[in-house]
Amino acid sequence: MYPRLARLLLPAALLGLATSACAASGAPTSTTTGDRSWSQIADQAKGQTVDLWMYGGDQQGNAYVDDVLTPAAAKLGVTLRRVPVADTKDAMTRILAERQAGTQDGAVDLVWVNGDNFATGKQADAWRCKWSSQLPNMKFVAPDDALVTRDFGTEVDGCEAPWHKAQFTLVYDSARVATPPTSMAGVLQWANDHPGRFTYPAPPDFTGSVFVREALYSTSGGYAKIPSQFEQGAYDKLTPQLWAALKGVAPSLWRQGRTYPRDSVALDRLYADGEVDMTMTYGSATLTKLVADGTFPATTRVLPLHEGTIGNASFLAIPSSAGDPEGAMVVANLALSPAQQAIKADPDTWGQFTVLDTHLLSHADRARFERLPRSKVVPPYDVLSRNANPELASSWVHPLDEGWRRAVLGSGS
Amino acid sequence: MLLIVAVTGTALAAVIATSLGLLPLVGQPRLSTTGFTSLSGDLRLAAEESLLTAVGATLLAAAMGMLIATIVLHTGRTGWLLVGVSAAVVTVPHLVGATATGLLLSDVGLAQRWLDVPVTAWPELVGGRWPWATVFELAWKESAFVAVLVVASVGRHYAQLREVAAVLGAGPRSQCRRVLLPLAAPALASSSLIVFVYALGTYEVARLLGRAFPEPLPVMAYRLFTDIDVASRPQAAATAVVATGLALLAAISTLPLVRRLGADR
Amino acid sequence: MRRTAHQPNHTAIPALVLFWLLVPLTPLLLWVVASRWSGTARLPQDFGLRGWQEALDAGMLTALVRSALLGLAVALIATPLGVLAGRALGWRLLRRPALPSIVLLAPVVLAPFAVAMGLDVVILRLRVPGEVAVVLVLSVFALPYTTFTMRATYLALDPALEEQARVLGASSRQARRRVTLPAATTGLVTATGLAFLVGWSDYAVTLLIGGGQIVTAPMLIGSSAAGSGNDSLTSTLALSASLPPLVALAVFTYAASRRRTAAHS
């Protein structure tokens, strides 16, 4: 009798607990770092262990954090622990769960995010805010740098500290592409002329998503024609041409457009195996190593578009549920220091472009950046980011991804 | 038992609650079925794809698994080698198996290179109209699982019964049919059910080896769950509920058969 | 032994089965020894130990140790519970076995979803320490495998033997230990192995519920597989992650068979 009763009551009790958590927790506890000086924060950080959750598929990045950043943090008294994730979305799942549960001493102290993941977190009030302006090294970041003040159109609001800059890059094999196209429209035309030799990852993959946005810029006549925040009217006016262009090129794509690579890793594999002649990436830092170790052909080159491509920055954010926020701030500041940014920008170490404005640096620091070796595959940032286009706001991402799935992939109920 | 009910009951309740809009990430909970209705067409296609993959994988896994088990139980030394290799296959994670299968069966994969088939003539095994590669990978790994399970549950007993049968004049074929199959039936049936239910819920294999659309239910659920728009979570949970519902339906409908096989001793 | 016309098949079929089991592993095995494999060459251009170096740099050894501990913890909890439940189901000690059987299957279906869609929030609210929660949840996921294995094993055993032992004066515990368990050894080993594997090869629960506090081998494999150009690293990690369970299984089986032959003599 009793065991049976217990068997019924226990799940009910748990369910009750769960539903009591129904409404999302209220506003996060106010960030109290505003009234503390930096030296106080640095003191409190000593002895803390900071769990940095970051994408673990880039061996160079892992090596940089383990072999360079961690010892540097140890000198400041902070133990840095890298938690590898297959996708930042996995980290977001944990952060959002902690947010929903109202945890205060969460397992995620610092996370490498940008764009859509940051927007998701902001939508859920999951970030600690108004702290990045306190970092001493922020003075080396240009205050009016559009890539840093807004992340995917969302106000950064001091909720995250910049870490790298990135540029969406198309990559091609110069041995297989005789006359490389010079614009996005040219790329689609090239795909038409060479059936089966081009494709792009299916949104909502991050790289596929930004490719669709690039195509939208192209079919709309430039990014200036598109309101940066999502507007249904603009969407209805501009997307028909986009879908027409993408549907028009679909039969000439790989597998006649019946399916698309699941993500950029799958597309890279197609490119490496020679099934397609072009690939694309938002993280051009990886290209140098991919060519050096033979994954990509040695004749791989970056394809510049004369209208420019989308650029953005990626950040380090601290969840509102973080257990060691002071240590996290110290690490973010360290990662932003000119010394670390210069080491990180070396193509042999990691090759990630710096977020610092070199004009704001001292002579010695600026020289460090000028002395950086050049990659054979990736042009230096100032060349690559010529004509950089800004990103649309994150409110555009979901409608465009959904629209693509419906119009081009054929889904939709 | 209590533990299972507690954990899975809570999990199931949480998923259902999310799908009905009761556990929102942002905003107030509001009961609604838009999670289900906004997806109905896609859900149906995804369910069909899931079922197709699961049925194919289960049948192939059961057949190959039984074949492996039969060979193991009938031969001596070779048997041990096969058991060892099967155990090795069971330890390989599905993610790795899927990557390897992709490397093997893709349009320019190892199989195409070694068999010297021209690229254009190679069938679309990965990401094609039919989920060949997905079914193959699932069947491959799960056949090892079935084999190991059958051998483990039947092994010694079968050896004794075989001797008796041989004394009574039965040849190897009828030993198989009359003794091994009935003896192995419960293990085969329950492991096949586990394989089917697992195949309905597996995510990584279909994600790597399947086509972009329609995608099986778990892939769709993950895509919706990690969508930038947190309002997609109820849809993700709805997909999960459908997958769970299908699996439970399969379990409920075949469980009497499994029990009856066990009763036929 | 009668020579039948099937003699040539006696080597062909096992060879084919071995082929079926090993073929998908070939890309893996080649990548483990490759230091450079570009384009569509049939074989790697350069052989070397690059993958092993990268794996060691990635922290493979400590991850393997943590995976082992997790697997052991899960096996320690899930196997005894599985034995109890499997015995109840296999020897038909329950009045209505249908419901528990279905309940037992639920974790297999829910496994990928449950963790992310609400269960993690509940566990966080209950303030269960991450590591404990991981072991508990994984044990729940392992229970279907252990229970069904033991059920199949007990189905092949005769409860009458245990009763006879008790009639002859043994206590029920002695009867269980001396009579039934030795006969169920293969099943026990398999069940323990499966439970161990559930803990050894899990990614989602360790990450989301454990809060990344334990970095295990599957997390390294998952991260590596999520990047381009990591094939040699992923393959090496996967191979290293497969070896310890195999070795453990081999040792276990050898020890068990020694004990059995000792008991027989």
PDB file of C-alpha atoms in Angstrom, chain A residues 111-236:
ATOM      1  CA  VAL A 111      31.497  31.662 -22.366  1.00  0.00           C
ATOM      2  CA  TRP A 112      32.730  32.486 -25.873  1.00  0.00           C
ATOM      3  CA  VAL A 113      29.668  33.770 -27.697  1.00  0.00           C
ATOM      4  CA  ASN A 114      28.588  36.032 -30.430  1.00  0.00           C
ATOM      5  CA  GLY A 115      25.606  36.921 -32.445  1.00  0.00           C
ATOM      6  CA  ASP A 116      22.668  34.648 -32.158  1.00  0.00           C
ATOM      7  CA  ASN A 117      23.666  32.993 -28.927  1.00  0.00           C
ATOM      8  CA  PHE A 118      24.197  36.347 -27.272  1.00  0.00           C
ATOM      9  CA  ALA A 119      20.805  37.511 -28.494  1.00  0.00           C
ATOM     10  CA  THR A 120      19.148  34.360 -27.164  1.00  0.00           C
ATOM     11  CA  GLY A 121      20.711  34.940 -23.791  1.00  0.00           C
ATOM     12  CA  LYS A 122      19.715  38.568 -23.756  1.00  0.00           C
ATOM     13  CA  GLN A 123      16.157  37.632 -24.606  1.00  0.00           C
ATOM     14  CA  ALA A 124      16.171  35.447 -21.502  1.00  0.00           C
ATOM     15  CA  ASP A 125      18.021  37.931 -19.268  1.00  0.00           C
ATOM     16  CA  ALA A 126      20.790  35.402 -18.833  1.00  0.00           C
ATOM     17  CA  TRP A 127      23.792  37.716 -18.934  1.00  0.00           C
ATOM     18  CA  ARG A 128      25.492  39.725 -16.275  1.00  0.00           C
ATOM     19  CA  CYS A 129      25.572  43.263 -17.613  1.00  0.00           C
ATOM     20  CA  LYS A 130      27.314  46.597 -17.318  1.00  0.00           C
ATOM     21  CA  TRP A 131      30.661  45.115 -16.405  1.00  0.00           C
ATOM     22  CA  SER A 132      32.782  45.262 -19.526  1.00  0.00           C
ATOM     23  CA  SER A 133      33.270  49.014 -19.369  1.00  0.00           C
ATOM     24  CA  GLN A 134      35.087  48.490 -16.091  1.00  0.00           C
ATOM     25  CA  LEU A 135      37.837  46.453 -17.697  1.00  0.00           C
ATOM     26  CA  PRO A 136      41.053  48.486 -17.822  1.00  0.00           C
ATOM     27  CA  ASN A 137      41.955  47.116 -21.242  1.00  0.00           C
ATOM     28  CA  MET A 138      38.725  48.345 -22.783  1.00  0.00           C
ATOM     29  CA  LYS A 139      40.449  51.668 -23.293  1.00  0.00           C
ATOM     30  CA  PHE A 140      42.308  50.098 -26.213  1.00  0.00           C
ATOM     31  CA  VAL A 141      39.052  49.338 -27.996  1.00  0.00           C
ATOM     32  CA  ALA A 142      37.710  52.087 -30.206  1.00  0.00           C
ATOM     33  CA  PRO A 143      34.603  53.414 -28.426  1.00  0.00           C
ATOM     34  CA  ASP A 144      32.721  53.966 -31.646  1.00  0.00           C
ATOM     35  CA  ASP A 145      33.596  50.595 -33.166  1.00  0.00           C
ATOM     36  CA  ALA A 146      30.275  49.405 -34.550  1.00  0.00           C
ATOM     37  CA  LEU A 147      31.272  45.794 -34.427  1.00  0.00           C
ATOM     38  CA  VAL A 148      31.854  46.030 -30.704  1.00  0.00           C
ATOM     39  CA  THR A 149      29.033  48.221 -29.450  1.00  0.00           C
ATOM     40  CA  ARG A 150      26.335  46.168 -31.089  1.00  0.00           C
ATOM     41  CA  ASP A 151      26.390  42.435 -31.427  1.00  0.00           C
ATOM     42  CA  PHE A 152      24.051  41.348 -34.194  1.00  0.00           C
ATOM     43  CA  GLY A 153      22.119  44.523 -33.778  1.00  0.00           C
ATOM     44  CA  THR A 154      21.591  43.943 -30.089  1.00  0.00           C
ATOM     45  CA  GLU A 155      23.042  46.551 -27.812  1.00  0.00           C
ATOM     46  CA  VAL A 156      25.979  45.019 -26.037  1.00  0.00           C
ATOM     47  CA  ASP A 157      25.246  47.130 -22.956  1.00  0.00           C
ATOM     48  CA  GLY A 158      28.390  46.016 -21.243  1.00  0.00           C
ATOM     49  CA  CYS A 159      27.107  42.464 -21.091  1.00  0.00           C
ATOM     50  CA  GLU A 160      30.057  40.981 -22.883  1.00  0.00           C
ATOM     51  CA  ALA A 161      33.701  41.865 -23.516  1.00  0.00           C
ATOM     52  CA  PRO A 162      35.069  41.692 -27.075  1.00  0.00           C
ATOM     53  CA  TRP A 163      37.611  39.023 -27.900  1.00  0.00           C
ATOM     54  CA  HIS A 164      38.123  38.552 -31.653  1.00  0.00           C
ATOM     55  CA  LYS A 165      36.991  40.067 -34.878  1.00  0.00           C
ATOM     56  CA  ALA A 166      35.903  37.887 -37.738  1.00  0.00           C
ATOM     57  CA  GLN A 167      35.014  38.282 -41.354  1.00  0.00           C
ATOM     58  CA  PHE A 168      32.764  36.017 -43.368  1.00  0.00           C
ATOM     59  CA  THR A 169      35.001  34.588 -46.054  1.00  0.00           C
ATOM     60  CA  LEU A 170      34.410  32.605 -49.178  1.00  0.00           C
ATOM     61  CA  VAL A 171      37.207  30.202 -50.004  1.00  0.00           C
ATOM     62  CA  TYR A 172      37.981  28.558 -53.296  1.00  0.00           C
ATOM     63  CA  ASP A 173      40.500  26.214 -54.852  1.00  0.00           C
ATOM     64  CA  SER A 174      42.488  28.222 -57.365  1.00  0.00           C
ATOM     65  CA  ALA A 175      43.500  25.038 -59.179  1.00  0.00           C
ATOM     66  CA  ARG A 176      39.890  24.154 -59.931  1.00  0.00           C
ATOM     67  CA  VAL A 177      38.358  27.596 -60.380  1.00  0.00           C
ATOM     68  CA  ALA A 178      39.793  29.213 -63.482  1.00  0.00           C
ATOM     69  CA  THR A 179      38.101  32.608 -63.244  1.00  0.00           C
ATOM     70  CA  PRO A 180      37.059  33.343 -59.684  1.00  0.00           C
ATOM     71  CA  PRO A 181      33.911  35.484 -59.405  1.00  0.00           C
ATOM     72  CA  THR A 182      34.186  38.858 -57.717  1.00  0.00           C
ATOM     73  CA  SER A 183      30.724  39.448 -56.303  1.00  0.00           C
ATOM     74  CA  MET A 184      27.985  37.460 -54.659  1.00  0.00           C
ATOM     75  CA  ALA A 185      25.882  37.624 -57.799  1.00  0.00           C
ATOM     76  CA  GLY A 186      28.968  36.385 -59.616  1.00  0.00           C
ATOM     77  CA  VAL A 187      29.248  33.476 -57.212  1.00  0.00           C
ATOM     78  CA  LEU A 188      25.673  32.414 -57.913  1.00  0.00           C
ATOM     79  CA  GLN A 189      26.310  32.813 -61.627  1.00  0.00           C
ATOM     80  CA  TRP A 190      29.468  30.719 -61.328  1.00  0.00           C
ATOM     81  CA  ALA A 191      27.445  28.047 -59.553  1.00  0.00           C
ATOM     82  CA  ASN A 192      24.984  28.077 -62.435  1.00  0.00           C
ATOM     83  CA  ASP A 193      27.776  27.677 -64.952  1.00  0.00           C
ATOM     84  CA  HIS A 194      29.436  24.853 -63.061  1.00  0.00           C
ATOM     85  CA  PRO A 195      26.662  22.468 -62.032  1.00  0.00           C
ATOM     86  CA  GLY A 196      27.273  20.442 -58.948  1.00  0.00           C
ATOM     87  CA  ARG A 197      30.416  22.318 -57.891  1.00  0.00           C
ATOM     88  CA  PHE A 198      28.948  24.641 -55.278  1.00  0.00           C
ATOM     89  CA  THR A 199      26.693  24.437 -52.295  1.00  0.00           C
ATOM     90  CA  TYR A 200      26.176  26.055 -48.925  1.00  0.00           C
ATOM     91  CA  PRO A 201      25.235  24.735 -45.490  1.00  0.00           C
ATOM     92  CA  ALA A 202      21.567  24.607 -44.656  1.00  0.00           C
ATOM     93  CA  PRO A 203      20.356  27.276 -42.244  1.00  0.00           C
ATOM     94  CA  PRO A 204      19.954  27.377 -39.288  1.00  0.00           C
ATOM     95  CA  ASP A 205      23.606  26.450 -39.335  1.00  0.00           C
ATOM     96  CA  PHE A 206      25.487  29.614 -38.463  1.00  0.00           C
ATOM     97  CA  THR A 207      27.572  29.715 -41.653  1.00  0.00           C
ATOM     98  CA  GLY A 208      24.655  28.872 -43.915  1.00  0.00           C
ATOM     99  CA  SER A 209      22.602  31.514 -42.190  1.00  0.00           C
ATOM    100  CA  VAL A 210      25.130  34.246 -42.837  1.00  0.00           C
ATOM    101  CA  PHE A 211      25.466  33.102 -46.455  1.00  0.00           C
ATOM    102  CA  VAL A 212      21.742  33.634 -46.916  1.00  0.00           C
ATOM    103  CA  ARG A 213      22.077  37.082 -45.401  1.00  0.00           C
ATOM    104  CA  GLU A 214      24.941  37.860 -47.807  1.00  0.00           C
ATOM    105  CA  ALA A 215      22.728  36.778 -50.655  1.00  0.00           C
ATOM    106  CA  LEU A 216      20.006  39.053 -49.320  1.00  0.00           C
ATOM    107  CA  TYR A 217      22.421  41.982 -49.340  1.00  0.00           C
ATOM    108  CA  SER A 218      23.249  41.162 -52.916  1.00  0.00           C
ATOM    109  CA  THR A 219      19.706  40.785 -54.213  1.00  0.00           C
ATOM    110  CA  SER A 220      18.529  43.872 -52.348  1.00  0.00           C
ATOM    111  CA  GLY A 221      21.223  46.088 -53.787  1.00  0.00           C
ATOM    112  CA  GLY A 222      23.309  46.544 -50.685  1.00  0.00           C
ATOM    113  CA  TYR A 223      22.951  46.420 -46.935  1.00  0.00           C
ATOM    114  CA  ALA A 224      21.859  50.025 -46.780  1.00  0.00           C
ATOM    115  CA  LYS A 225      18.574  49.032 -48.389  1.00  0.00           C
ATOM    116  CA  ILE A 226      17.679  46.742 -45.498  1.00  0.00           C
ATOM    117  CA  PRO A 227      16.523  48.083 -42.132  1.00  0.00           C
ATOM    118  CA  SER A 228      18.850  46.715 -39.527  1.00  0.00           C
ATOM    119  CA  GLN A 229      16.015  45.724 -37.176  1.00  0.00           C
ATOM    120  CA  PHE A 230      13.520  43.266 -38.522  1.00  0.00           C
ATOM    121  CA  GLU A 231      10.447  44.770 -40.213  1.00  0.00           C
ATOM    122  CA  GLN A 232       7.773  42.576 -41.690  1.00  0.00           C
ATOM    123  CA  GLY A 233       7.180  45.047 -44.522  1.00  0.00           C
ATOM    124  CA  ALA A 234      10.819  45.037 -45.560  1.00  0.00           C
ATOM    125  CA  TYR A 235      10.892  41.261 -45.278  1.00  0.00           C
ATOM    126  CA  ASP A 236       7.904  40.867 -47.562  1.00  0.00           C
TER     127      ASP A 236
END
